[in-house]
XYZ file of C-alpha atoms in Angstrom:
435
model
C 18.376 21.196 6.022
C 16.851 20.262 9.281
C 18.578 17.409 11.407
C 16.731 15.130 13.890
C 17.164 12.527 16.507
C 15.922 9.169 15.572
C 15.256 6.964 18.445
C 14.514 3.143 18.062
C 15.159 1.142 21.045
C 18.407 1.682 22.693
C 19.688 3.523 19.224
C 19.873 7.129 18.384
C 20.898 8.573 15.144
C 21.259 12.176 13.647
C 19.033 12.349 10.319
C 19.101 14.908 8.238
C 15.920 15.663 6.209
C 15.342 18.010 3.255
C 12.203 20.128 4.167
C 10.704 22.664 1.804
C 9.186 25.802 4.109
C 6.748 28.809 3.088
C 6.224 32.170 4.763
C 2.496 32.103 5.034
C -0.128 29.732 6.461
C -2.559 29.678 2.987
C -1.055 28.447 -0.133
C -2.278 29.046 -3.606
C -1.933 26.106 -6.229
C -1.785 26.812 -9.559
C -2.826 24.061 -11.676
C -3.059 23.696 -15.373
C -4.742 20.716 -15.800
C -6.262 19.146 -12.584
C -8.819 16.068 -11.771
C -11.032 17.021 -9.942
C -13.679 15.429 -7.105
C -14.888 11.817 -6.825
C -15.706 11.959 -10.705
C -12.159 12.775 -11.404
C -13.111 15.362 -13.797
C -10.388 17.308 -15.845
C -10.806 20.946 -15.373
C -7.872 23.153 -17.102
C -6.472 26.563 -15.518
C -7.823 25.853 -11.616
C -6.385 27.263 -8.031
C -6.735 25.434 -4.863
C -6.865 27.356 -1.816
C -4.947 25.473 1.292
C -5.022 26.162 4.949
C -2.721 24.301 7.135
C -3.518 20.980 6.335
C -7.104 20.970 4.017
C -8.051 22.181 0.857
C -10.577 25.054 1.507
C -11.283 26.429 -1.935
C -10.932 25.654 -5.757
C -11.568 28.102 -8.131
C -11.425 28.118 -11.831
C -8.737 30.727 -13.351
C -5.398 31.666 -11.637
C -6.378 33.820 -8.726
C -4.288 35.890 -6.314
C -4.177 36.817 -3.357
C -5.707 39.914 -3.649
C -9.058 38.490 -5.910
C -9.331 35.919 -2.971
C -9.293 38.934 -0.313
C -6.544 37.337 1.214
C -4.052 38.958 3.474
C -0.925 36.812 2.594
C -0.133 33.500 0.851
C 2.502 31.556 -1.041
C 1.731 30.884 -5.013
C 2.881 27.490 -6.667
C 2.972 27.381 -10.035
C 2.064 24.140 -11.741
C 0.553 25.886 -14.611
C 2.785 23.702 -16.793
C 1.378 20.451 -14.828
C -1.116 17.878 -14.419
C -2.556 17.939 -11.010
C -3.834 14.869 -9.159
C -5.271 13.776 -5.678
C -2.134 11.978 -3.962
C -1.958 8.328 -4.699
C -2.778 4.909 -1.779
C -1.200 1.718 -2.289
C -3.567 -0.447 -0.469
C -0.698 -3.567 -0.421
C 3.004 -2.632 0.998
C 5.787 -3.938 3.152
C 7.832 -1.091 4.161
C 10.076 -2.275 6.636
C 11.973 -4.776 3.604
C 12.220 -5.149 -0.240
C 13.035 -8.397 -1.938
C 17.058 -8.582 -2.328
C 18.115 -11.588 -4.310
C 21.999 -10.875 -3.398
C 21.468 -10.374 0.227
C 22.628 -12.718 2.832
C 19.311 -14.819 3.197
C 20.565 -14.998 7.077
C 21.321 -11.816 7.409
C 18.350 -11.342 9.919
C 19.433 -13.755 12.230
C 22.325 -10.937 13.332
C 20.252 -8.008 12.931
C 18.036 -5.655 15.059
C 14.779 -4.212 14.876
C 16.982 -1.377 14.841
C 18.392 -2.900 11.450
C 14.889 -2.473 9.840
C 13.559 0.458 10.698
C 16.849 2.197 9.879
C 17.335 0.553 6.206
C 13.208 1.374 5.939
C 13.926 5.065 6.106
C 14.866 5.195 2.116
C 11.948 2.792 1.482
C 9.822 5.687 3.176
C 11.093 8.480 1.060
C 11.371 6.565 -2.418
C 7.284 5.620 -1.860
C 6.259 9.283 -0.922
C 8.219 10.871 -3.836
C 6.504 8.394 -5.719
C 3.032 10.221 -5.311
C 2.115 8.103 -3.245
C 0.829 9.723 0.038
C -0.970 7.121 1.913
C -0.076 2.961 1.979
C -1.421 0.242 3.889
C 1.107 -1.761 5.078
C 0.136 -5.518 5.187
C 2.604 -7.356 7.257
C 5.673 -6.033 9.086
C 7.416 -6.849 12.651
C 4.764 -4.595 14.985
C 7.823 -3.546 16.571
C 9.178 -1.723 13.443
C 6.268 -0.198 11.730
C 4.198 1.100 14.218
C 7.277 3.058 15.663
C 7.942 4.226 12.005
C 4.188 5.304 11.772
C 4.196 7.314 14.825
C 7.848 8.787 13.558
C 5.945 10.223 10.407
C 2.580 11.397 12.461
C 5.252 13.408 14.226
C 7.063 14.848 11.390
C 10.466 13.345 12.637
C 10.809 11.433 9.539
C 9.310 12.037 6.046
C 6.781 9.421 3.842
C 3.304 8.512 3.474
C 0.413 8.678 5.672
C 0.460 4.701 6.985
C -2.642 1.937 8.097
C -0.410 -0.619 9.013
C -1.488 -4.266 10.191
C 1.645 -4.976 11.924
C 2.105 -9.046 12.501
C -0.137 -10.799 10.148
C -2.433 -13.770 11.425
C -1.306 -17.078 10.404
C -2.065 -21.113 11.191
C 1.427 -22.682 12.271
C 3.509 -23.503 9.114
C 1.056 -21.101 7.290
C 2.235 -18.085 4.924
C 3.431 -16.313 7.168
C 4.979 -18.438 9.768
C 8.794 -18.830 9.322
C 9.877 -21.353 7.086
C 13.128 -23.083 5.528
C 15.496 -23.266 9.029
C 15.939 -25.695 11.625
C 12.908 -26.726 13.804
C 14.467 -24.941 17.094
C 15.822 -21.907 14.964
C 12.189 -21.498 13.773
C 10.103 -22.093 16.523
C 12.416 -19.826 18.775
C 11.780 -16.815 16.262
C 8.285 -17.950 15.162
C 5.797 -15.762 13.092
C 4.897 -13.056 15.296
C 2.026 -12.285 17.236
C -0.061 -13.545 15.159
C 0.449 -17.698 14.766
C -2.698 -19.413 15.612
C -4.426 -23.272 15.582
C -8.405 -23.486 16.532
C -10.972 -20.432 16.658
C -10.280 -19.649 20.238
C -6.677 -18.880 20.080
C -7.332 -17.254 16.376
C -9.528 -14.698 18.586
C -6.462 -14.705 20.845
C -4.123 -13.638 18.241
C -6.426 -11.101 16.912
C -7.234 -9.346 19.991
C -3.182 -9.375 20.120
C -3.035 -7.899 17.268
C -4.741 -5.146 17.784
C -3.252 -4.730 21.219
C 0.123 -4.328 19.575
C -1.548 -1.160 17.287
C -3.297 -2.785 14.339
C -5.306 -0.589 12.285
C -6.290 -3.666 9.425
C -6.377 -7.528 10.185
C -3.789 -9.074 7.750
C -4.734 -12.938 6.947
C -3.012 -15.782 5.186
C -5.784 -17.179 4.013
C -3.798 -19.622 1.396
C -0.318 -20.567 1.292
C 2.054 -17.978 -0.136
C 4.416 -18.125 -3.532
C 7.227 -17.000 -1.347
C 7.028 -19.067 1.769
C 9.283 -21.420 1.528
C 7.879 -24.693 1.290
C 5.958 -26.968 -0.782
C 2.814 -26.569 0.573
C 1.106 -25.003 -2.227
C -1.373 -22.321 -2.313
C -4.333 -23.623 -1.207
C -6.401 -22.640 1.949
C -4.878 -22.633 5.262
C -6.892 -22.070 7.504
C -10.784 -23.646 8.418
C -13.760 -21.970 7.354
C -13.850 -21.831 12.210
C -10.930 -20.567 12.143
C -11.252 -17.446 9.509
C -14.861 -16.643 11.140
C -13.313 -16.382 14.146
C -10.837 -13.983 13.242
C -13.169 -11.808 11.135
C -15.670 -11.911 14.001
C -13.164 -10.499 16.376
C -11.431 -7.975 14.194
C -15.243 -6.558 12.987
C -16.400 -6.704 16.732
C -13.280 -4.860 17.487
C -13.696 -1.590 14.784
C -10.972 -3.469 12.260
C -11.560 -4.235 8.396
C -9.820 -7.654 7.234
C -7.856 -8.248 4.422
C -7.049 -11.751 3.404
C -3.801 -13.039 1.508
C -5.186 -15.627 -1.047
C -4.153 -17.038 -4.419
C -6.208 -20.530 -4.582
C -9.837 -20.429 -5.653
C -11.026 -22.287 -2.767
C -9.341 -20.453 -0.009
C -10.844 -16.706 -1.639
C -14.396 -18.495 -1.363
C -13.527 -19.276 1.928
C -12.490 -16.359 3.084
C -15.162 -14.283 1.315
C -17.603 -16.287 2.782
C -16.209 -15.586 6.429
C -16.682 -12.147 5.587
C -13.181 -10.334 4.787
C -13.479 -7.077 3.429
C -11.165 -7.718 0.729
C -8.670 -9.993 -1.114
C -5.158 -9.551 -1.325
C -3.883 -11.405 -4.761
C -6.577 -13.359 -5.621
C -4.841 -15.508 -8.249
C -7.478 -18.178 -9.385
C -10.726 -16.693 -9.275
C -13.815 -18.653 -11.146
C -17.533 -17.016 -11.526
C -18.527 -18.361 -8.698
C -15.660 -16.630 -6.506
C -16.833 -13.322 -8.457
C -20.154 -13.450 -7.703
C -19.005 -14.227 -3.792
C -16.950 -10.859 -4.034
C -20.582 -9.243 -5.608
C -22.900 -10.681 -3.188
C -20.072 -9.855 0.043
C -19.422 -6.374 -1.912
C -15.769 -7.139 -1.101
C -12.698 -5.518 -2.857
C -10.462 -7.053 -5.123
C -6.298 -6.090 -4.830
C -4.814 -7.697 -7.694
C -0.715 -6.890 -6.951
C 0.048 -7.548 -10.929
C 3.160 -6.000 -10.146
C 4.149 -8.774 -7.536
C 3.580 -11.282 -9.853
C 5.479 -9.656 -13.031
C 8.544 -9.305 -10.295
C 8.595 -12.409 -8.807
C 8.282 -13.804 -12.647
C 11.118 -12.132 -14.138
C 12.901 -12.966 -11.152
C 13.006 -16.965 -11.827
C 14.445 -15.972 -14.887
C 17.479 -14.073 -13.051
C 17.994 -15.670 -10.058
C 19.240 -19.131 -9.943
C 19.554 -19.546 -6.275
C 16.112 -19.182 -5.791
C 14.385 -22.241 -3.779
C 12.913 -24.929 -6.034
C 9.610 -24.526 -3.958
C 9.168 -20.706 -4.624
C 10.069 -21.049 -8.313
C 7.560 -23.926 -8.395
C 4.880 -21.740 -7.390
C 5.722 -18.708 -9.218
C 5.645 -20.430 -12.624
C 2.193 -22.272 -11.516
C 0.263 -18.588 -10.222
C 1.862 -16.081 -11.883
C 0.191 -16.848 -15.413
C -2.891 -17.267 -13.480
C -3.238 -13.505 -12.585
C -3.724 -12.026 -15.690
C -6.792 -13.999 -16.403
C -8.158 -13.541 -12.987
C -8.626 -9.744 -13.045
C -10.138 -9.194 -16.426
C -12.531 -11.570 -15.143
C -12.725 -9.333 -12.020
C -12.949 -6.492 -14.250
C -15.661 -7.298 -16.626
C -17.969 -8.180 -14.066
C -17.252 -5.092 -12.137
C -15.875 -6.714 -8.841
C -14.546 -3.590 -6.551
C -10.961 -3.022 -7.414
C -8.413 -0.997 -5.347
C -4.774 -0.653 -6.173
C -1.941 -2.426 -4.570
C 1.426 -3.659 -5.423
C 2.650 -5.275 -2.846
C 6.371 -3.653 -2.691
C 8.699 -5.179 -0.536
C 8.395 -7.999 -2.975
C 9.306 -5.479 -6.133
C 10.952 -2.073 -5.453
C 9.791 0.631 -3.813
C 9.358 3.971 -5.516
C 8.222 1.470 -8.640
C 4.677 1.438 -7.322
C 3.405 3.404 -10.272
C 4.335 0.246 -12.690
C 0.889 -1.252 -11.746
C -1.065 1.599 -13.222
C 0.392 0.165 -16.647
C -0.520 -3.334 -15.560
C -3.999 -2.540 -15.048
C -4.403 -0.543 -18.157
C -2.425 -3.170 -20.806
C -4.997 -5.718 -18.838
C -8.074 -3.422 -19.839
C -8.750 -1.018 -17.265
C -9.330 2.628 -18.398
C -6.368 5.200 -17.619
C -9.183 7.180 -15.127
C -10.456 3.879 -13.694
C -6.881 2.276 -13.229
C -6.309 6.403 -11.043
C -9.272 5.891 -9.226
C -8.305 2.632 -7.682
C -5.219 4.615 -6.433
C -7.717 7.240 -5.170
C -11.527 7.371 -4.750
C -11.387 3.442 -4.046
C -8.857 2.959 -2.550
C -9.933 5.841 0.320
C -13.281 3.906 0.300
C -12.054 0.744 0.923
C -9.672 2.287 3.842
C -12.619 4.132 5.421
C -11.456 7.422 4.526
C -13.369 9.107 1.840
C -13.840 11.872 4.032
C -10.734 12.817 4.580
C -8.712 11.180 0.933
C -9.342 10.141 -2.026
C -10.047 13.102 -4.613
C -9.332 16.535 -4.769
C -12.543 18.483 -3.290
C -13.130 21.277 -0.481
C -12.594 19.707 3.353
C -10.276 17.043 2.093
C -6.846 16.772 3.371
C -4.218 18.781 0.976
C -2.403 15.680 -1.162
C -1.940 16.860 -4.094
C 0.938 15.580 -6.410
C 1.597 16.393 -10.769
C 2.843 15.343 -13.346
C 4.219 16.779 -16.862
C 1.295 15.128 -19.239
C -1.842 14.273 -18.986
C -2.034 10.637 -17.647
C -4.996 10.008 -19.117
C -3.020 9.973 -22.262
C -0.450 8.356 -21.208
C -0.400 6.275 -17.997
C 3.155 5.849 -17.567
C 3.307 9.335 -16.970
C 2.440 8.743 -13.339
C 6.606 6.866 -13.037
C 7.398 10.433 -13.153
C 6.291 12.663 -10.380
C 7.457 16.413 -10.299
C 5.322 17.648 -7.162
C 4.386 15.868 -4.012
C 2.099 18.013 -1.190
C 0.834 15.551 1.966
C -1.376 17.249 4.315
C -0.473 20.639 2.755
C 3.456 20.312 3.544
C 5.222 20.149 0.482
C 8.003 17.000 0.454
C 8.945 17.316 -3.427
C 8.783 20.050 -5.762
């Protein structure tokens, strides 16, 4: 048991974290079944060689030390498991998760502190998950980044995080604050990010990034859960999202864009995002955009399954969001098999915060009932997903030079999918977090 200081703000806290240590600097994984490289290819009876933080060797057979002319190292056996690269969600909110019994003003007396502390589970439940890397796609800057830096340290434990911080919004937009007084609103606003015309859009950007953005979050539409009736067409003007993907580009930063209505994707494809977040009510002319942009596609069937299920439970919820859950959630299903048959880019992405996290392996069943392939459905948790990040150097598959994530499983997922719900071994950057 090791115990830490937390420090956010004014606030320190002793945390105690459950660490898993080995005597000697190489490890030896034993796998039984393992995918292997960019292919994912399933090779049976493998070892993977590890030093400090890389993989440096696989080898077919169980090898020791001794066979590998190695002085010392530490053997794990997951002979009796199926051996994967670790996992990305490409769509997460860390720093909250959808509550329907919680006090909806319960942030009005509540720190930054508040967040960062209650995110610390969120963390750990997403990481034991498999998953090893996230992007996180809109929370306070003042929270995540601090959380980020917390886990580069090793203070805390959970995945390796790209974080966009404040997301970049027109006023009343997505992600602006809706459903309280005018003063109440305005006085806590929506971030750093809130923006009218392309010159202060360029503004907010360039803030953005100041504040420690590694991706440019959009609302290119309006949201389902904003709360007002504003529907969830586009947002902003076609000057507007050029500006802002001018900026972030110009400035080293991809750009995602939130967007459900058919127009607003076209829009925002056309301004050059790298990919689409949602993407509710595509057409064949929005697919072909996505083709001819070579733009990624993050459908978040979870969010939609939640949020669905959810007008069926909760009765308090506003008429406005239940509105526009009942008119886009149907919509989804449709919209990625047409994605998928004409082979738009996919990557994977919940978008937790608005379902559980720890549940993110729920959209690998999605994807497959909807007609992906269990080894295409792994891939857009893996060898896409890293692409579409800008880090297939480092993530992605499980190959010599690449960072050491490794997580497994009991079966072999390619049997059964929902296999991945039920992760035995979790390695990130060749530290072991659950075994």
């Amino acid at each position: 048991m090791k115990k830490i200081n937390l420090k956010i703000g004014t606030l320190s806290v002793l945390v105690s974290l459950c660490t898993f240590s080995v005597s000697a600097d190489t490890l030896l994984i034993h796998a039984g079944k393992m995918l292997v490289g960019v292919e994912q290819a399933v090779k049976q009876q493998q070892t993977i060689v590890i030093e400090n933080d890389k993989i440096t060797a696989i080898e077919a057979g169980y090898l020791t030390k001794e066979q590998l002319n190695l002085t010392d190292a530490t053997i794990i056996d997951l002979k009796n498991q199926m051996v994967l690269p670790g996992l990305i969600d490409m769509h997460v909110h860390l720093t909250f998760e959808r509550d329907t019994k919680r006090n909806p003003h319960q942030w009005l007396t509540e720190y930054e502190a508040d967040d960062a502390l209650r995110s610390l589970k969120y963390l750990k439940r997403t990481v034991d998950a498999g998953f090893t890397s996230v992007r996180d796609l809109g929370s306070r800057y003042q929270v995540i980044f601090p959380l980020k830096r917390a886990i580069e340290r090793g203070d805390i434990p959970g995945p390796r995080i790209f974080a966009a911080g404040d997301m970049i919004t027109p006023t009343g937009g997505h992600a602006d604050m809706h459903g309280y007084r005018r003063d109440v609103s305005q006085a806590i606003g929506g971030g750093l990010g809130v923006c009218n015309g392309a010159d202060d859009c360029t503004r907010a950007v360039r803030d953005v990034i100041k504040s420690g953005a590694d991706v440019i979050k959009i609302t290119a539409t309006g949201g389902v859960l904003s709360n007002t009736a504003a529907g969830v067409n586009q947002q902003f003007t076609d000057d507007e999202l050029t500006a802002i993907v001018n900026t972030a580009h110009h400035l080293g930063r991809p750009v995602t864009a939130h967007a459900h209505g058919t127009e607003g994707i076209k829009a925002a494809l056309r301004a050059g995002v790298d990919s689409i977040e949602h993407g509710s009510f595509l057409d064949i002319d929005t697919v072909k955009l996505f083709k001819k942009q070579d733009a990624y596609l993050i459908p978040t069937l979870l969010a939609g399954a939640t949020v669905k299920q959810e007008v069926l439970e909760n009765p308090n919820m506003p008429k406005a969001i239940a509105d526009k859950v009942e008119f886009v959630a149907p919509k989804m299903e449709a919209s990625f098999k047409l994605a998928l048959k004409n082979k738009v880019k996919i990557a994977f992405g919940t978008d937790s915060g608005v379902s559980k996290h720890g549940d993110n392996a729920k959209e690998f069943e999605l994807l497959v009932n909807y007609g992906m392939t269990p080894k295409e459905a792994i891939k857009s948790a893996t060898v896409e997903a890293a692409k579409l990040l800008g880090q297939s150097e480092h993530l992605g598959d499980l190959s010599v030079g690449k960072q050491a994530d490794i997580i497994s499983v009991n079966m072999n997922v390619l049997d059964n999918i929902s296999e991945l719900r039920n992760v035995r071994f979790v390695m990130k950057g060749g530290d072991v977090l659950k075994q």
